[in-house]
Amino acid sequence: MQSAMFLAVQHDCRPMDSSSGSGHKSEEKREKMKRTLLKDWKTRLSYFLQNSSTPGKPKTGKKSKQQAFIKPSPEEAQLWSEAFDELLASKYGLAAFRAFLKSEFCEENIEFWLACEDFKKTKSPQKLSSKARKIYTDFIEKEAPKEINIDFQTKTLIAQNIQEATSGCFTTAQKRVYSLMENNSYPRFLESEFYQDLCKKPQITTEPHAT
């Protein structure tokens, strides 16, 4: 279902215009499917967190990854609204944002950004070259499985740069995608019901005193 939806939704998460009758029906179907996914995206997040915190064999003597995904306090969650970087710096916040982007059919943006972050940390020239080619085939080239929305000139420049890969091969594209998420998806995430729930402080109820 997800792959079909990529054909119906632009990579910057904005729905395409429809002027014909068939286009209107297609849009209605797309919106219905999107509402269904938005309804259960909390379940997606729960599964994502659980799946991300299962390294295989538990390590003894060290904190498990499960502990790294403890639900944040309302105060911690509210910090995410101060800056996009605050959200990305939080493991739980990043996982929540990825699940949100998945519900909007544009998770390729955060996946590309994360791939670039990992790429920049690579020291080995051999690994740098192989990772550059994989990022290019996954996200950059025409009809890539997770093609991101960048201009033709940037794509051409990247194709040239990966011939002799350096840590700055994808800098321009990463900045473009970061800006896209910060200006489009991030504000919608902050308005989402899930995020608003995280920011709510639990109400303290007091039992009436007996007279």
PDB file of C-alpha atoms in Angstrom:
ATOM      1  CA  MET A   1       0.000   0.000   0.000  1.00  0.00           C
ATOM      2  CA  GLN A   2       2.803   2.379   0.887  1.00  0.00           C
ATOM      3  CA  SER A   3       4.513   2.037  -2.483  1.00  0.00           C
ATOM      4  CA  ALA A   4       1.246   2.812  -4.257  1.00  0.00           C
ATOM      5  CA  MET A   5       0.803   5.898  -2.138  1.00  0.00           C
ATOM      6  CA  PHE A   6       4.214   7.243  -3.140  1.00  0.00           C
ATOM      7  CA  LEU A   7       2.842   7.580  -6.672  1.00  0.00           C
ATOM      8  CA  ALA A   8      -0.082   9.628  -5.410  1.00  0.00           C
ATOM      9  CA  VAL A   9       1.747  11.946  -3.018  1.00  0.00           C
ATOM     10  CA  GLN A  10       4.574  14.343  -3.868  1.00  0.00           C
ATOM     11  CA  HIS A  11       7.868  13.875  -2.022  1.00  0.00           C
ATOM     12  CA  ASP A  12       7.464  17.110  -0.080  1.00  0.00           C
ATOM     13  CA  CYS A  13       4.309  15.627   1.499  1.00  0.00           C
ATOM     14  CA  ARG A  14       1.936  17.986  -0.300  1.00  0.00           C
ATOM     15  CA  PRO A  15      -0.956  16.358  -2.201  1.00  0.00           C
ATOM     16  CA  MET A  16      -0.964  16.745  -5.978  1.00  0.00           C
ATOM     17  CA  ASP A  17      -3.673  18.829  -7.643  1.00  0.00           C
ATOM     18  CA  SER A  18      -6.542  16.934  -9.268  1.00  0.00           C
ATOM     19  CA  SER A  19      -8.807  18.501 -11.851  1.00  0.00           C
ATOM     20  CA  SER A  20     -10.561  15.535 -13.487  1.00  0.00           C
ATOM     21  CA  GLY A  21     -13.334  13.330 -12.082  1.00  0.00           C
ATOM     22  CA  SER A  22     -11.043  10.353 -11.869  1.00  0.00           C
ATOM     23  CA  GLY A  23      -8.459  12.514 -10.138  1.00  0.00           C
ATOM     24  CA  HIS A  24     -11.065  13.552  -7.567  1.00  0.00           C
ATOM     25  CA  LYS A  25     -11.930   9.933  -6.828  1.00  0.00           C
ATOM     26  CA  SER A  26      -8.260   9.095  -6.568  1.00  0.00           C
ATOM     27  CA  GLU A  27      -7.767  11.958  -4.123  1.00  0.00           C
ATOM     28  CA  GLU A  28     -10.706  10.815  -1.996  1.00  0.00           C
ATOM     29  CA  LYS A  29      -9.298   7.290  -1.894  1.00  0.00           C
ATOM     30  CA  ARG A  30      -5.862   8.649  -1.001  1.00  0.00           C
ATOM     31  CA  GLU A  31      -7.265  10.807   1.811  1.00  0.00           C
ATOM     32  CA  LYS A  32      -9.269   7.880   3.187  1.00  0.00           C
ATOM     33  CA  MET A  33      -6.155   5.701   3.263  1.00  0.00           C
ATOM     34  CA  LYS A  34      -4.163   8.515   4.842  1.00  0.00           C
ATOM     35  CA  ARG A  35      -6.773   8.995   7.591  1.00  0.00           C
ATOM     36  CA  THR A  36      -6.605   5.285   8.328  1.00  0.00           C
ATOM     37  CA  LEU A  37      -2.835   5.429   8.717  1.00  0.00           C
ATOM     38  CA  LEU A  38      -2.982   8.592  10.775  1.00  0.00           C
ATOM     39  CA  LYS A  39      -5.450   6.878  13.073  1.00  0.00           C
ATOM     40  CA  ASP A  40      -3.053   4.070  13.894  1.00  0.00           C
ATOM     41  CA  TRP A  41       0.258   5.912  13.724  1.00  0.00           C
ATOM     42  CA  LYS A  42       0.534   5.670  17.504  1.00  0.00           C
ATOM     43  CA  THR A  43       0.590   1.911  17.012  1.00  0.00           C
ATOM     44  CA  ARG A  44       3.249   2.359  14.336  1.00  0.00           C
ATOM     45  CA  LEU A  45       5.368   4.380  16.754  1.00  0.00           C
ATOM     46  CA  SER A  46       4.984   1.783  19.480  1.00  0.00           C
ATOM     47  CA  TYR A  47       6.053  -0.958  17.072  1.00  0.00           C
ATOM     48  CA  PHE A  48       8.912   1.162  15.735  1.00  0.00           C
ATOM     49  CA  LEU A  49      10.255   1.815  19.217  1.00  0.00           C
ATOM     50  CA  GLN A  50       9.969  -1.827  20.175  1.00  0.00           C
ATOM     51  CA  ASN A  51      11.625  -2.952  16.959  1.00  0.00           C
ATOM     52  CA  SER A  52      14.409  -0.391  17.318  1.00  0.00           C
ATOM     53  CA  SER A  53      15.144  -1.502  20.844  1.00  0.00           C
ATOM     54  CA  THR A  54      15.647  -5.181  20.065  1.00  0.00           C
ATOM     55  CA  PRO A  55      19.354  -5.598  19.309  1.00  0.00           C
ATOM     56  CA  GLY A  56      19.123  -9.386  19.236  1.00  0.00           C
ATOM     57  CA  LYS A  57      21.034 -10.716  22.196  1.00  0.00           C
ATOM     58  CA  PRO A  58      20.698  -8.649  25.348  1.00  0.00           C
ATOM     59  CA  LYS A  59      23.953  -7.257  26.651  1.00  0.00           C
ATOM     60  CA  THR A  60      24.705  -7.825  30.295  1.00  0.00           C
ATOM     61  CA  GLY A  61      26.152  -5.147  32.523  1.00  0.00           C
ATOM     62  CA  LYS A  62      24.976  -2.345  30.243  1.00  0.00           C
ATOM     63  CA  LYS A  63      21.776  -0.416  29.888  1.00  0.00           C
ATOM     64  CA  SER A  64      19.606  -1.911  27.197  1.00  0.00           C
ATOM     65  CA  LYS A  65      18.425   0.097  24.228  1.00  0.00           C
ATOM     66  CA  GLN A  66      14.899  -0.359  25.557  1.00  0.00           C
ATOM     67  CA  GLN A  67      15.761   2.141  28.285  1.00  0.00           C
ATOM     68  CA  ALA A  68      16.851   4.688  25.691  1.00  0.00           C
ATOM     69  CA  PHE A  69      13.263   4.992  24.466  1.00  0.00           C
ATOM     70  CA  ILE A  70      11.608   5.902  27.746  1.00  0.00           C
ATOM     71  CA  LYS A  71       8.590   8.120  27.169  1.00  0.00           C
ATOM     72  CA  PRO A  72       9.615  11.740  27.747  1.00  0.00           C
ATOM     73  CA  SER A  73       8.099  13.944  30.402  1.00  0.00           C
ATOM     74  CA  PRO A  74       5.761  16.745  29.240  1.00  0.00           C
ATOM     75  CA  GLU A  75       8.566  19.238  29.902  1.00  0.00           C
ATOM     76  CA  GLU A  76      11.000  17.260  27.753  1.00  0.00           C
ATOM     77  CA  ALA A  77       8.461  16.925  24.940  1.00  0.00           C
ATOM     78  CA  GLN A  78       7.778  20.660  25.030  1.00  0.00           C
ATOM     79  CA  LEU A  79      11.454  21.309  24.307  1.00  0.00           C
ATOM     80  CA  TRP A  80      10.957  19.733  20.869  1.00  0.00           C
ATOM     81  CA  SER A  81       8.823  22.711  19.846  1.00  0.00           C
ATOM     82  CA  GLU A  82      11.641  25.179  20.550  1.00  0.00           C
ATOM     83  CA  ALA A  83      13.798  23.995  17.647  1.00  0.00           C
ATOM     84  CA  PHE A  84      13.808  21.241  15.054  1.00  0.00           C
ATOM     85  CA  ASP A  85      17.271  20.198  16.258  1.00  0.00           C
ATOM     86  CA  GLU A  86      15.856  19.573  19.735  1.00  0.00           C
ATOM     87  CA  LEU A  87      13.459  17.037  18.238  1.00  0.00           C
ATOM     88  CA  LEU A  88      16.146  15.309  16.188  1.00  0.00           C
ATOM     89  CA  ALA A  89      18.483  15.135  19.191  1.00  0.00           C
ATOM     90  CA  SER A  90      15.939  13.121  21.181  1.00  0.00           C
ATOM     91  CA  LYS A  91      15.886   9.380  20.442  1.00  0.00           C
ATOM     92  CA  TYR A  92      12.202   9.131  21.300  1.00  0.00           C
ATOM     93  CA  GLY A  93      11.459  12.370  19.442  1.00  0.00           C
ATOM     94  CA  LEU A  94      13.296  11.171  16.342  1.00  0.00           C
ATOM     95  CA  ALA A  95      11.419   7.867  16.422  1.00  0.00           C
ATOM     96  CA  ALA A  96       8.112   9.700  16.827  1.00  0.00           C
ATOM     97  CA  PHE A  97       8.934  12.045  13.941  1.00  0.00           C
ATOM     98  CA  ARG A  98       9.889   9.107  11.697  1.00  0.00           C
ATOM     99  CA  ALA A  99       6.581   7.409  12.467  1.00  0.00           C
ATOM    100  CA  PHE A 100       4.775  10.663  11.697  1.00  0.00           C
ATOM    101  CA  LEU A 101       6.560  11.036   8.354  1.00  0.00           C
ATOM    102  CA  LYS A 102       5.655   7.445   7.546  1.00  0.00           C
ATOM    103  CA  SER A 103       2.002   8.327   8.069  1.00  0.00           C
ATOM    104  CA  GLU A 104       2.486  11.177   5.572  1.00  0.00           C
ATOM    105  CA  PHE A 105       4.267   8.925   3.050  1.00  0.00           C
ATOM    106  CA  CYS A 106       7.495  10.924   3.082  1.00  0.00           C
ATOM    107  CA  GLU A 107       9.737   9.051   5.483  1.00  0.00           C
ATOM    108  CA  GLU A 108      12.408   9.037   2.779  1.00  0.00           C
ATOM    109  CA  ASN A 109      13.311  12.581   3.880  1.00  0.00           C
ATOM    110  CA  ILE A 110      14.356  11.647   7.415  1.00  0.00           C
ATOM    111  CA  GLU A 111      15.918   8.389   6.212  1.00  0.00           C
ATOM    112  CA  PHE A 112      18.073  10.332   3.748  1.00  0.00           C
ATOM    113  CA  TRP A 113      19.053  12.866   6.412  1.00  0.00           C
ATOM    114  CA  LEU A 114      20.049  10.075   8.816  1.00  0.00           C
ATOM    115  CA  ALA A 115      21.991   8.295   6.064  1.00  0.00           C
ATOM    116  CA  CYS A 116      23.909  11.525   5.426  1.00  0.00           C
ATOM    117  CA  GLU A 117      24.675  11.930   9.137  1.00  0.00           C
ATOM    118  CA  ASP A 118      26.097   8.412   9.208  1.00  0.00           C
ATOM    119  CA  PHE A 119      27.966   9.034   5.951  1.00  0.00           C
ATOM    120  CA  LYS A 120      29.727  12.114   7.329  1.00  0.00           C
ATOM    121  CA  LYS A 121      31.069  10.087  10.257  1.00  0.00           C
ATOM    122  CA  THR A 122      32.672   7.488   7.969  1.00  0.00           C
ATOM    123  CA  LYS A 123      36.467   7.550   8.016  1.00  0.00           C
ATOM    124  CA  SER A 124      37.446   4.714   5.660  1.00  0.00           C
ATOM    125  CA  PRO A 125      37.760   5.867   2.005  1.00  0.00           C
ATOM    126  CA  GLN A 126      36.499   2.469   0.828  1.00  0.00           C
ATOM    127  CA  LYS A 127      33.413   2.595   3.048  1.00  0.00           C
ATOM    128  CA  LEU A 128      32.872   6.233   2.119  1.00  0.00           C
ATOM    129  CA  SER A 129      32.758   5.306  -1.558  1.00  0.00           C
ATOM    130  CA  SER A 130      30.409   2.339  -1.101  1.00  0.00           C
ATOM    131  CA  LYS A 131      28.072   4.304   1.172  1.00  0.00           C
ATOM    132  CA  ALA A 132      28.017   7.191  -1.306  1.00  0.00           C
ATOM    133  CA  ARG A 133      26.929   4.867  -4.111  1.00  0.00           C
ATOM    134  CA  LYS A 134      24.231   3.293  -1.924  1.00  0.00           C
ATOM    135  CA  ILE A 135      22.831   6.674  -0.881  1.00  0.00           C
ATOM    136  CA  TYR A 136      22.818   7.739  -4.524  1.00  0.00           C
ATOM    137  CA  THR A 137      20.964   4.628  -5.728  1.00  0.00           C
ATOM    138  CA  ASP A 138      18.528   4.673  -2.794  1.00  0.00           C
ATOM    139  CA  PHE A 139      17.639   8.368  -2.715  1.00  0.00           C
ATOM    140  CA  ILE A 140      19.107  10.429  -5.571  1.00  0.00           C
ATOM    141  CA  GLU A 141      19.006   8.795  -8.979  1.00  0.00           C
ATOM    142  CA  LYS A 142      15.901   8.979 -11.146  1.00  0.00           C
ATOM    143  CA  GLU A 143      13.154   6.610  -9.962  1.00  0.00           C
ATOM    144  CA  ALA A 144      15.202   5.609  -6.909  1.00  0.00           C
ATOM    145  CA  PRO A 145      13.133   3.518  -4.440  1.00  0.00           C
ATOM    146  CA  LYS A 146      13.234   6.374  -1.898  1.00  0.00           C
ATOM    147  CA  GLU A 147      13.799   9.286  -4.261  1.00  0.00           C
ATOM    148  CA  ILE A 148      13.913  12.656  -2.512  1.00  0.00           C
ATOM    149  CA  ASN A 149      12.650  15.928  -3.945  1.00  0.00           C
ATOM    150  CA  ILE A 150      15.735  17.894  -5.041  1.00  0.00           C
ATOM    151  CA  ASP A 151      16.523  19.832  -8.208  1.00  0.00           C
ATOM    152  CA  PHE A 152      18.214  18.381 -11.282  1.00  0.00           C
ATOM    153  CA  GLN A 153      21.366  20.480 -10.880  1.00  0.00           C
ATOM    154  CA  THR A 154      21.952  19.140  -7.365  1.00  0.00           C
ATOM    155  CA  LYS A 155      21.427  15.571  -8.564  1.00  0.00           C
ATOM    156  CA  THR A 156      23.936  16.101 -11.365  1.00  0.00           C
ATOM    157  CA  LEU A 157      26.485  17.570  -8.973  1.00  0.00           C
ATOM    158  CA  ILE A 158      26.099  14.608  -6.615  1.00  0.00           C
ATOM    159  CA  ALA A 159      26.555  12.147  -9.481  1.00  0.00           C
ATOM    160  CA  GLN A 160      29.865  13.844 -10.243  1.00  0.00           C
ATOM    161  CA  ASN A 161      30.965  14.091  -6.608  1.00  0.00           C
ATOM    162  CA  ILE A 162      30.501  10.413  -5.768  1.00  0.00           C
ATOM    163  CA  GLN A 163      33.060   9.463  -8.402  1.00  0.00           C
ATOM    164  CA  GLU A 164      35.616  10.588  -5.832  1.00  0.00           C
ATOM    165  CA  ALA A 165      33.544  10.528  -2.672  1.00  0.00           C
ATOM    166  CA  THR A 166      34.206  12.955   0.160  1.00  0.00           C
ATOM    167  CA  SER A 167      32.244  13.599   3.353  1.00  0.00           C
ATOM    168  CA  GLY A 168      30.653  16.650   1.701  1.00  0.00           C
ATOM    169  CA  CYS A 169      29.111  14.820  -1.278  1.00  0.00           C
ATOM    170  CA  PHE A 170      25.537  15.240  -0.072  1.00  0.00           C
ATOM    171  CA  THR A 171      25.785  18.479   1.923  1.00  0.00           C
ATOM    172  CA  THR A 172      23.615  20.566  -0.418  1.00  0.00           C
ATOM    173  CA  ALA A 173      20.941  17.893  -0.731  1.00  0.00           C
ATOM    174  CA  GLN A 174      20.912  17.258   3.017  1.00  0.00           C
ATOM    175  CA  LYS A 175      20.391  20.972   3.709  1.00  0.00           C
ATOM    176  CA  ARG A 176      17.551  21.030   1.192  1.00  0.00           C
ATOM    177  CA  VAL A 177      15.817  18.063   2.804  1.00  0.00           C
ATOM    178  CA  TYR A 178      16.402  19.432   6.307  1.00  0.00           C
ATOM    179  CA  SER A 179      14.758  22.723   5.292  1.00  0.00           C
ATOM    180  CA  LEU A 180      11.864  20.832   3.719  1.00  0.00           C
ATOM    181  CA  MET A 181      11.203  18.899   6.930  1.00  0.00           C
ATOM    182  CA  GLU A 182      11.718  21.920   9.186  1.00  0.00           C
ATOM    183  CA  ASN A 183       9.297  24.124   7.248  1.00  0.00           C
ATOM    184  CA  ASN A 184       6.646  21.549   6.305  1.00  0.00           C
ATOM    185  CA  SER A 185       6.537  18.307   8.282  1.00  0.00           C
ATOM    186  CA  TYR A 186       7.894  19.618  11.592  1.00  0.00           C
ATOM    187  CA  PRO A 187       5.097  22.199  12.157  1.00  0.00           C
ATOM    188  CA  ARG A 188       2.471  19.551  11.339  1.00  0.00           C
ATOM    189  CA  PHE A 189       4.115  17.138  13.769  1.00  0.00           C
ATOM    190  CA  LEU A 190       3.894  19.759  16.522  1.00  0.00           C
ATOM    191  CA  GLU A 191       0.176  20.125  15.791  1.00  0.00           C
ATOM    192  CA  SER A 192      -0.445  16.374  15.819  1.00  0.00           C
ATOM    193  CA  GLU A 193      -2.650  14.812  18.467  1.00  0.00           C
ATOM    194  CA  PHE A 194       0.139  12.477  19.529  1.00  0.00           C
ATOM    195  CA  TYR A 195       2.581  15.311  20.244  1.00  0.00           C
ATOM    196  CA  GLN A 196      -0.075  17.351  22.029  1.00  0.00           C
ATOM    197  CA  ASP A 197      -0.798  14.356  24.262  1.00  0.00           C
ATOM    198  CA  LEU A 198       2.879  14.050  25.163  1.00  0.00           C
ATOM    199  CA  CYS A 199       2.941  17.680  26.266  1.00  0.00           C
ATOM    200  CA  LYS A 200      -0.077  17.379  28.532  1.00  0.00           C
ATOM    201  CA  LYS A 201       0.726  17.273  32.195  1.00  0.00           C
ATOM    202  CA  PRO A 202      -1.165  14.591  34.122  1.00  0.00           C
ATOM    203  CA  GLN A 203      -4.046  15.960  36.122  1.00  0.00           C
ATOM    204  CA  ILE A 204      -3.775  15.444  39.830  1.00  0.00           C
ATOM    205  CA  THR A 205      -7.071  14.338  41.308  1.00  0.00           C
ATOM    206  CA  THR A 206      -7.728  14.676  45.019  1.00  0.00           C
ATOM    207  CA  GLU A 207     -10.271  12.669  46.881  1.00  0.00           C
ATOM    208  CA  PRO A 208     -12.855  14.716  48.787  1.00  0.00           C
ATOM    209  CA  HIS A 209     -12.260  14.787  52.518  1.00  0.00           C
ATOM    210  CA  ALA A 210     -14.791  12.953  54.611  1.00  0.00           C
ATOM    211  CA  THR A 211     -16.883  15.134  56.839  1.00  0.00           C
TER     212      THR A 211
END
